[in-house]
Amino acid sequence: MATNGSPELLIVMASGATPDQTEHVLARLQEAGVDARVTRGRESTVIGAIGERELLATLPLEGYPGVEQVLPILKPYKLVSREVSPDPTIIDVDGRKIGDQFFGLIAGPCTVEYREQTLETARAVNEAGATWLRGGAFKPRTSPYTFQGLGEEALVILREAREETGLPVVTELMDPRHVEAVLDAADVIQIGARNMQNFMLLAEVGRADKPVLLKRGPSASVEELLMAAEYVAREGNERIVLCERGIKTFERTTRYTLDLGSVAVLKHETHLPVIVDPSHATGRHDLVAPMARAALAAGADGVMIDVHPHPSEALCDGPQALTPDEVATLGAELSALAGALGRPMA
Ligand code: PEP
Ligand code: MN
């Protein structure tokens, strides 16, 4: 029996089905009290039918004109799966796109520390060809004794950086009590690795009218990441970017172990864009560029990079930060590589 309205069946319309035939199926589903979700794909139109299995079983779905196939959705994730939406999703913020052919460079300070540090970094990443600007205001720190971020003061600085550069801002939301303030400043809401399974927070951003950048928890499986994304999508917000940022293993030479295999798996399983954060994954500035290039080659839709004008003085994650010069070089390399792969940096 279906629980909590999970989509149970995929109704695949024939490639020659008319819009009227699709409407007819939708009307029958509605009459029966079954919710439906339509995806008009390049190849064909697919309807996800959401309702009790027993109720769905009473409908003669296969007999409706234009219906080619009726299939159960077998994966535990539904709305985010490729089965339900075969075409890749593009996240477009003010014309700056990530997903499908568009490869994105998200770059900026790990943490907003002070106005000049952030503005200088924002100018540098803009010059380097960044798509979106990152910057933490509320920081999830392992130790309660380290810098926790400037909070609302940082949001004011990020707003100024966006006004000056035109770059959409990605910043992390840690607490539902900050949702209004963060939504006011952010173009994209980041859910950090530590909060990947904070289900209340996921539902909160699922009700927001802004894209969500969801980072993989360091101990979370790929399936758990997809289920976390499903929590967001289920509330109505399907503008989600997934981010691989390294997982915990026995290896000690890098901060985490960058799991690039997950990128290829995710690209297979979901229509959502998948990006890689080589900064947090490796914790080493010398490994950021090679892993960013590898991410692009592995099929990622973008990378997220920490940048600081003076990494040795950074209050957070200095060892993994690129300088403005280094991000300029990386931006040029990625743009050339992405171009060669037919994936413009937008
Ligand atoms: C970050 O991107 O600012 C961050 C804290 O990363 P993560 O959540 O992946 O640790
Ligand atoms: Mn960091």
Short mmCIF file of C-alpha atoms and ligand atoms in Angstrom, two decimals:
data_model
loop_
_atom_site.label_atom_id
_atom_site.label_comp_id
_atom_site.label_asym_id
_atom_site.label_seq_id
_atom_site.Cartn_x
_atom_site.Cartn_y
_atom_site.Cartn_z
CA MET A 1 0.00 0.00 0.00
CA ALA A 2 1.25 3.45 -0.83
CA THR A 3 2.07 5.64 2.11
CA ASN A 4 2.17 9.41 2.32
CA GLY A 5 1.28 9.85 -1.33
CA SER A 6 4.39 8.44 -2.92
CA PRO A 7 4.17 8.15 -6.71
CA GLU A 8 3.45 4.57 -7.53
CA LEU A 9 2.97 4.29 -11.26
CA LEU A 10 4.46 5.75 -14.36
CA ILE A 11 2.09 6.17 -17.27
CA VAL A 12 4.15 6.57 -20.41
CA MET A 13 2.25 8.18 -23.28
CA ALA A 14 3.06 7.05 -26.82
CA SER A 15 5.37 9.40 -28.70
CA GLY A 16 2.50 10.26 -31.04
CA ALA A 17 -0.05 10.83 -28.24
CA THR A 18 -1.99 14.06 -28.55
CA PRO A 19 -2.27 16.66 -25.77
CA ASP A 20 -6.00 15.79 -25.58
CA GLN A 21 -5.18 12.17 -24.85
CA THR A 22 -2.86 13.21 -22.03
CA GLU A 23 -5.58 15.52 -20.67
CA HIS A 24 -8.07 12.66 -20.82
CA VAL A 25 -5.81 10.43 -18.69
CA LEU A 26 -5.27 13.26 -16.22
CA ALA A 27 -9.00 13.86 -15.95
CA ARG A 28 -9.68 10.18 -15.24
CA LEU A 29 -6.97 10.16 -12.55
CA GLN A 30 -8.42 13.28 -10.99
CA GLU A 31 -11.92 11.82 -10.94
CA ALA A 32 -10.56 8.78 -9.13
CA GLY A 33 -8.88 11.00 -6.55
CA VAL A 34 -5.39 10.14 -7.71
CA ASP A 35 -2.82 12.94 -7.88
CA ALA A 36 -0.82 13.16 -11.06
CA ARG A 37 2.42 14.78 -12.04
CA VAL A 38 3.13 15.34 -15.72
CA THR A 39 6.57 15.55 -17.28
CA ARG A 40 6.57 16.58 -20.90
CA GLY A 41 9.88 15.11 -22.02
CA ARG A 42 11.76 15.30 -25.29
CA GLU A 43 10.81 11.75 -26.23
CA SER A 44 7.41 11.38 -24.66
CA THR A 45 5.07 12.59 -21.97
CA VAL A 46 5.24 10.71 -18.69
CA ILE A 47 2.61 10.88 -15.94
CA GLY A 48 3.52 9.93 -12.39
CA ALA A 49 0.35 8.70 -10.64
CA ILE A 50 0.34 9.20 -6.90
CA GLY A 51 -2.15 7.29 -4.82
CA GLU A 52 -3.09 4.10 -3.08
CA ARG A 53 -2.00 1.09 -5.08
CA GLU A 54 -5.39 -0.56 -4.68
CA LEU A 55 -7.14 2.50 -6.06
CA LEU A 56 -4.75 2.74 -8.98
CA ALA A 57 -5.27 -0.93 -9.74
CA THR A 58 -8.99 -0.31 -10.36
CA LEU A 59 -8.30 2.11 -13.23
CA PRO A 60 -8.03 0.70 -16.78
CA LEU A 61 -4.96 2.86 -17.42
CA GLU A 62 -3.51 0.73 -20.19
CA GLY A 63 -6.75 0.99 -22.14
CA TYR A 64 -6.84 4.79 -22.34
CA PRO A 65 -6.09 6.12 -25.83
CA GLY A 66 -2.49 7.28 -26.26
CA VAL A 67 -1.14 5.29 -23.32
CA GLU A 68 1.82 3.18 -24.32
CA GLN A 69 2.92 1.59 -21.05
CA VAL A 70 2.10 1.56 -17.35
CA LEU A 71 5.02 0.75 -15.08
CA PRO A 72 5.49 0.61 -11.33
CA ILE A 73 8.09 3.04 -9.97
CA LEU A 74 10.48 0.66 -8.28
CA LYS A 75 13.07 3.05 -6.88
CA PRO A 76 12.45 4.45 -3.37
CA TYR A 77 13.07 7.96 -4.70
CA LYS A 78 10.40 9.02 -7.12
CA LEU A 79 10.19 12.72 -8.01
CA VAL A 80 13.96 13.10 -8.30
CA SER A 81 14.43 9.92 -10.32
CA ARG A 82 15.26 9.73 -14.01
CA GLU A 83 12.44 7.24 -14.38
CA VAL A 84 9.86 9.93 -13.62
CA SER A 85 11.68 12.79 -15.41
CA PRO A 86 14.03 11.49 -18.10
CA ASP A 87 15.26 14.91 -19.27
CA PRO A 88 17.97 16.68 -17.25
CA THR A 89 16.90 19.60 -15.07
CA ILE A 90 18.57 22.97 -15.57
CA ILE A 91 18.72 25.35 -12.62
CA ASP A 92 18.55 28.86 -14.01
CA VAL A 93 19.16 31.80 -11.70
CA ASP A 94 18.93 35.10 -13.57
CA GLY A 95 20.07 33.39 -16.75
CA ARG A 96 23.08 31.77 -15.06
CA LYS A 97 22.51 28.09 -15.58
CA ILE A 98 23.73 24.81 -14.15
CA GLY A 99 22.68 21.43 -15.55
CA ASP A 100 22.38 19.53 -18.82
CA GLN A 101 24.87 21.19 -21.17
CA PHE A 102 25.65 24.06 -18.79
CA PHE A 103 28.69 23.54 -16.57
CA GLY A 104 28.73 25.84 -13.53
CA LEU A 105 31.58 27.30 -11.51
CA ILE A 106 30.41 28.24 -8.04
CA ALA A 107 33.18 30.03 -6.18
CA GLY A 108 33.71 32.37 -3.27
CA PRO A 109 34.81 32.47 0.33
CA CYS A 110 34.19 29.48 2.53
CA THR A 111 33.04 31.99 5.10
CA VAL A 112 32.21 35.69 4.96
CA GLU A 113 34.75 37.15 7.39
CA TYR A 114 34.73 40.87 6.63
CA ARG A 115 33.44 43.14 3.88
CA GLU A 116 36.64 43.65 1.87
CA GLN A 117 37.60 39.96 1.98
CA THR A 118 34.22 39.04 0.52
CA LEU A 119 34.03 41.82 -2.06
CA GLU A 120 37.59 41.21 -3.26
CA THR A 121 36.85 37.50 -3.58
CA ALA A 122 33.54 38.15 -5.35
CA ARG A 123 35.28 40.39 -7.91
CA ALA A 124 37.98 37.77 -8.45
CA VAL A 125 35.59 34.88 -8.99
CA ASN A 126 33.46 37.02 -11.29
CA GLU A 127 36.56 37.73 -13.37
CA ALA A 128 37.36 34.01 -13.29
CA GLY A 129 34.03 33.29 -14.98
CA ALA A 130 32.02 32.12 -11.97
CA THR A 131 28.36 31.27 -12.50
CA TRP A 132 27.27 31.76 -8.86
CA LEU A 133 28.98 33.19 -5.77
CA ARG A 134 29.27 31.08 -2.62
CA GLY A 135 29.78 32.42 0.90
CA GLY A 136 28.90 31.11 4.34
CA ALA A 137 27.11 33.36 6.83
CA PHE A 138 25.95 30.69 9.32
CA LYS A 139 28.72 28.12 9.59
CA PRO A 140 28.43 24.50 10.72
CA ARG A 141 31.73 24.15 12.60
CA THR A 142 32.98 20.95 14.18
CA SER A 143 34.20 22.82 17.25
CA PRO A 144 31.98 25.24 19.17
CA TYR A 145 35.12 27.26 19.99
CA THR A 146 35.94 28.20 16.38
CA PHE A 147 34.51 31.10 14.33
CA GLN A 148 30.82 30.42 13.75
CA GLY A 149 30.29 32.96 10.96
CA LEU A 150 29.00 36.52 11.04
CA GLY A 151 25.36 35.48 10.65
CA GLU A 152 23.04 38.28 9.54
CA GLU A 153 25.94 40.72 9.18
CA ALA A 154 27.37 38.40 6.54
CA LEU A 155 24.07 38.37 4.66
CA VAL A 156 24.31 42.15 4.28
CA ILE A 157 27.82 41.78 2.82
CA LEU A 158 26.69 39.03 0.45
CA ARG A 159 23.88 41.24 -0.79
CA GLU A 160 26.39 43.97 -1.55
CA ALA A 161 28.63 41.47 -3.38
CA ARG A 162 25.68 40.40 -5.52
CA GLU A 163 24.75 44.01 -6.30
CA GLU A 164 28.29 44.80 -7.37
CA THR A 165 29.04 41.68 -9.41
CA GLY A 166 25.59 40.52 -10.47
CA LEU A 167 26.47 37.02 -9.29
CA PRO A 168 23.65 34.99 -7.71
CA VAL A 169 24.49 34.13 -4.10
CA VAL A 170 24.58 30.65 -2.55
CA THR A 171 24.60 30.59 1.25
CA GLU A 172 23.85 27.97 3.86
CA LEU A 173 20.71 27.69 5.96
CA MET A 174 21.27 25.80 9.20
CA ASP A 175 18.26 26.63 11.29
CA PRO A 176 14.59 27.01 10.27
CA ARG A 177 14.51 30.10 12.49
CA HIS A 178 16.81 31.85 10.00
CA VAL A 179 14.80 30.94 6.93
CA GLU A 180 13.38 34.40 6.34
CA ALA A 181 16.71 36.19 6.68
CA VAL A 182 18.56 33.69 4.52
CA LEU A 183 15.86 33.61 1.85
CA ASP A 184 15.99 37.36 1.70
CA ALA A 185 19.72 37.36 0.87
CA ALA A 186 20.20 34.06 -0.95
CA ASP A 187 19.42 33.21 -4.55
CA VAL A 188 20.22 29.56 -3.80
CA ILE A 189 19.90 27.97 -0.36
CA GLN A 190 22.66 25.60 0.65
CA ILE A 191 21.91 22.67 2.94
CA GLY A 192 25.26 21.60 4.31
CA ALA A 193 26.60 18.09 4.61
CA ARG A 194 25.87 17.91 8.33
CA ASN A 195 22.23 18.75 7.78
CA MET A 196 21.61 16.45 4.83
CA GLN A 197 19.22 14.39 6.92
CA ASN A 198 17.70 17.22 8.92
CA PHE A 199 14.27 16.40 7.62
CA MET A 200 12.49 19.43 9.11
CA LEU A 201 15.00 21.71 7.42
CA LEU A 202 14.61 19.83 4.14
CA ALA A 203 10.84 20.25 4.28
CA GLU A 204 11.30 23.94 5.07
CA VAL A 205 13.39 24.58 1.94
CA GLY A 206 11.03 22.34 0.00
CA ARG A 207 8.38 25.01 0.59
CA ALA A 208 10.70 27.85 -0.44
CA ASP A 209 10.65 29.53 -3.80
CA LYS A 210 14.44 29.34 -4.31
CA PRO A 211 16.71 26.60 -5.65
CA VAL A 212 18.41 24.36 -3.09
CA LEU A 213 22.01 23.14 -3.16
CA LEU A 214 22.03 19.93 -1.15
CA LYS A 215 25.38 18.54 -0.03
CA ARG A 216 25.99 14.85 0.55
CA GLY A 217 26.59 13.93 4.18
CA PRO A 218 30.11 12.55 4.75
CA SER A 219 28.61 9.28 5.99
CA ALA A 220 25.59 9.18 3.70
CA SER A 221 25.09 6.76 0.84
CA VAL A 222 24.09 7.93 -2.62
CA GLU A 223 20.61 6.53 -2.01
CA GLU A 224 20.31 8.50 1.23
CA LEU A 225 21.31 11.67 -0.63
CA LEU A 226 18.59 11.02 -3.20
CA MET A 227 16.04 10.35 -0.46
CA ALA A 228 17.02 13.65 1.19
CA ALA A 229 16.41 15.40 -2.14
CA GLU A 230 13.06 13.62 -2.32
CA TYR A 231 12.07 15.28 0.97
CA VAL A 232 12.66 18.67 -0.67
CA ALA A 233 10.93 17.77 -3.94
CA ARG A 234 7.91 16.31 -2.17
CA GLU A 235 7.12 19.70 -0.68
CA GLY A 236 6.93 21.15 -4.18
CA ASN A 237 10.44 22.49 -4.76
CA GLU A 238 12.16 20.49 -7.47
CA ARG A 239 14.88 23.04 -8.15
CA ILE A 240 17.65 21.06 -6.46
CA VAL A 241 21.38 20.77 -7.15
CA LEU A 242 23.14 17.79 -5.55
CA CYS A 243 26.72 18.17 -4.36
CA GLU A 244 29.33 15.47 -3.80
CA ARG A 245 31.78 16.77 -1.20
CA GLY A 246 33.70 13.72 -0.06
CA ILE A 247 32.92 10.92 2.37
CA LYS A 248 34.62 9.49 5.45
CA THR A 249 37.01 6.62 4.80
CA PHE A 250 40.22 5.34 6.41
CA GLU A 251 42.29 7.54 4.06
CA ARG A 252 44.13 10.35 5.85
CA THR A 253 46.02 12.15 3.06
CA THR A 254 42.91 14.08 2.10
CA ARG A 255 40.32 15.62 4.42
CA TYR A 256 37.59 13.33 3.05
CA THR A 257 37.64 10.89 0.12
CA LEU A 258 36.18 12.44 -2.99
CA ASP A 259 33.76 9.89 -4.36
CA LEU A 260 33.66 10.69 -8.07
CA GLY A 261 31.97 7.38 -8.74
CA SER A 262 28.92 8.83 -7.01
CA VAL A 263 28.74 11.53 -9.68
CA ALA A 264 28.38 8.98 -12.45
CA VAL A 265 25.84 7.01 -10.40
CA LEU A 266 23.83 10.11 -9.55
CA LYS A 267 23.79 11.27 -13.17
CA HIS A 268 22.32 7.89 -14.05
CA GLU A 269 19.72 7.86 -11.26
CA THR A 270 18.46 11.44 -11.21
CA HIS A 271 17.56 14.27 -13.55
CA LEU A 272 18.90 16.81 -11.04
CA PRO A 273 22.22 18.58 -11.68
CA VAL A 274 25.17 17.14 -9.76
CA ILE A 275 28.17 19.22 -8.75
CA VAL A 276 31.41 18.49 -6.90
CA ASP A 277 33.11 20.43 -4.09
CA PRO A 278 36.80 19.50 -4.36
CA SER A 279 37.75 22.10 -1.72
CA HIS A 280 35.93 20.49 1.21
CA ALA A 281 36.54 16.99 -0.19
CA THR A 282 40.33 17.23 -0.31
CA GLY A 283 41.02 20.00 2.21
CA ARG A 284 44.13 20.79 0.16
CA HIS A 285 44.46 23.73 -2.22
CA ASP A 286 46.98 21.83 -4.39
CA LEU A 287 44.41 19.10 -5.10
CA VAL A 288 41.48 21.39 -5.89
CA ALA A 289 42.28 22.04 -9.58
CA PRO A 290 43.03 18.43 -10.55
CA MET A 291 39.87 17.19 -8.81
CA ALA A 292 37.78 19.97 -10.38
CA ARG A 293 39.01 18.90 -13.82
CA ALA A 294 38.31 15.27 -12.94
CA ALA A 295 34.78 16.21 -11.82
CA LEU A 296 34.07 17.81 -15.18
CA ALA A 297 35.45 14.77 -16.99
CA ALA A 298 33.32 12.47 -14.81
CA GLY A 299 30.17 14.24 -15.98
CA ALA A 300 29.53 16.66 -13.12
CA ASP A 301 27.43 19.72 -13.92
CA GLY A 302 29.66 22.08 -11.97
CA VAL A 303 32.15 22.56 -9.18
CA MET A 304 32.11 24.59 -5.99
CA ILE A 305 35.43 26.15 -4.99
CA ASP A 306 36.65 27.99 -1.86
CA VAL A 307 38.59 31.20 -2.58
CA HIS A 308 40.33 33.60 -0.20
CA PRO A 309 42.50 36.64 -0.95
CA HIS A 310 44.90 35.61 1.87
CA PRO A 311 44.42 31.90 2.56
CA SER A 312 46.99 31.81 5.37
CA GLU A 313 44.89 34.33 7.31
CA ALA A 314 41.50 32.68 6.68
CA LEU A 315 39.34 32.10 9.75
CA CYS A 316 37.93 28.93 8.23
CA ASP A 317 39.35 26.33 5.82
CA GLY A 318 42.38 28.35 4.66
CA PRO A 319 44.40 25.25 3.63
CA GLN A 320 41.88 24.42 0.91
CA ALA A 321 41.33 27.96 -0.41
CA LEU A 322 42.54 29.07 -3.83
CA THR A 323 43.91 32.58 -4.27
CA PRO A 324 42.30 34.96 -6.79
CA ASP A 325 45.11 34.14 -9.27
CA GLU A 326 44.63 30.42 -8.83
CA VAL A 327 40.87 30.60 -9.37
CA ALA A 328 41.46 32.67 -12.52
CA THR A 329 43.70 29.90 -13.89
CA LEU A 330 41.22 27.20 -12.90
CA GLY A 331 38.31 29.15 -14.41
CA ALA A 332 40.16 29.41 -17.75
CA GLU A 333 41.08 25.71 -17.71
CA LEU A 334 37.55 24.59 -16.90
CA SER A 335 36.07 26.87 -19.51
CA ALA A 336 38.40 25.44 -22.20
CA LEU A 337 37.75 21.84 -21.12
CA ALA A 338 34.01 22.37 -20.80
CA GLY A 339 33.96 24.00 -24.23
CA ALA A 340 35.78 21.01 -25.71
CA LEU A 341 33.09 18.78 -24.22
CA GLY A 342 30.33 20.94 -25.70
CA ARG A 343 29.31 22.25 -22.30
CA PRO A 344 29.57 26.05 -22.10
CA MET A 345 30.12 27.72 -18.74
CA ALA A 346 27.11 30.05 -18.48
C1 PEP B 1 30.49 24.64 3.04
O1 PEP B 1 30.36 24.39 1.84
O2 PEP B 1 30.55 25.78 3.46
C2 PEP B 1 30.55 23.54 4.03
C3 PEP B 1 30.51 23.78 5.33
O3 PEP B 1 30.68 22.32 3.47
P1 PEP B 1 30.11 20.91 3.98
O4 PEP B 1 28.71 21.14 4.43
O5 PEP B 1 30.24 20.06 2.76
O6 PEP B 1 31.03 20.47 5.08
MN MN B 2 34.41 25.39 4.68
#
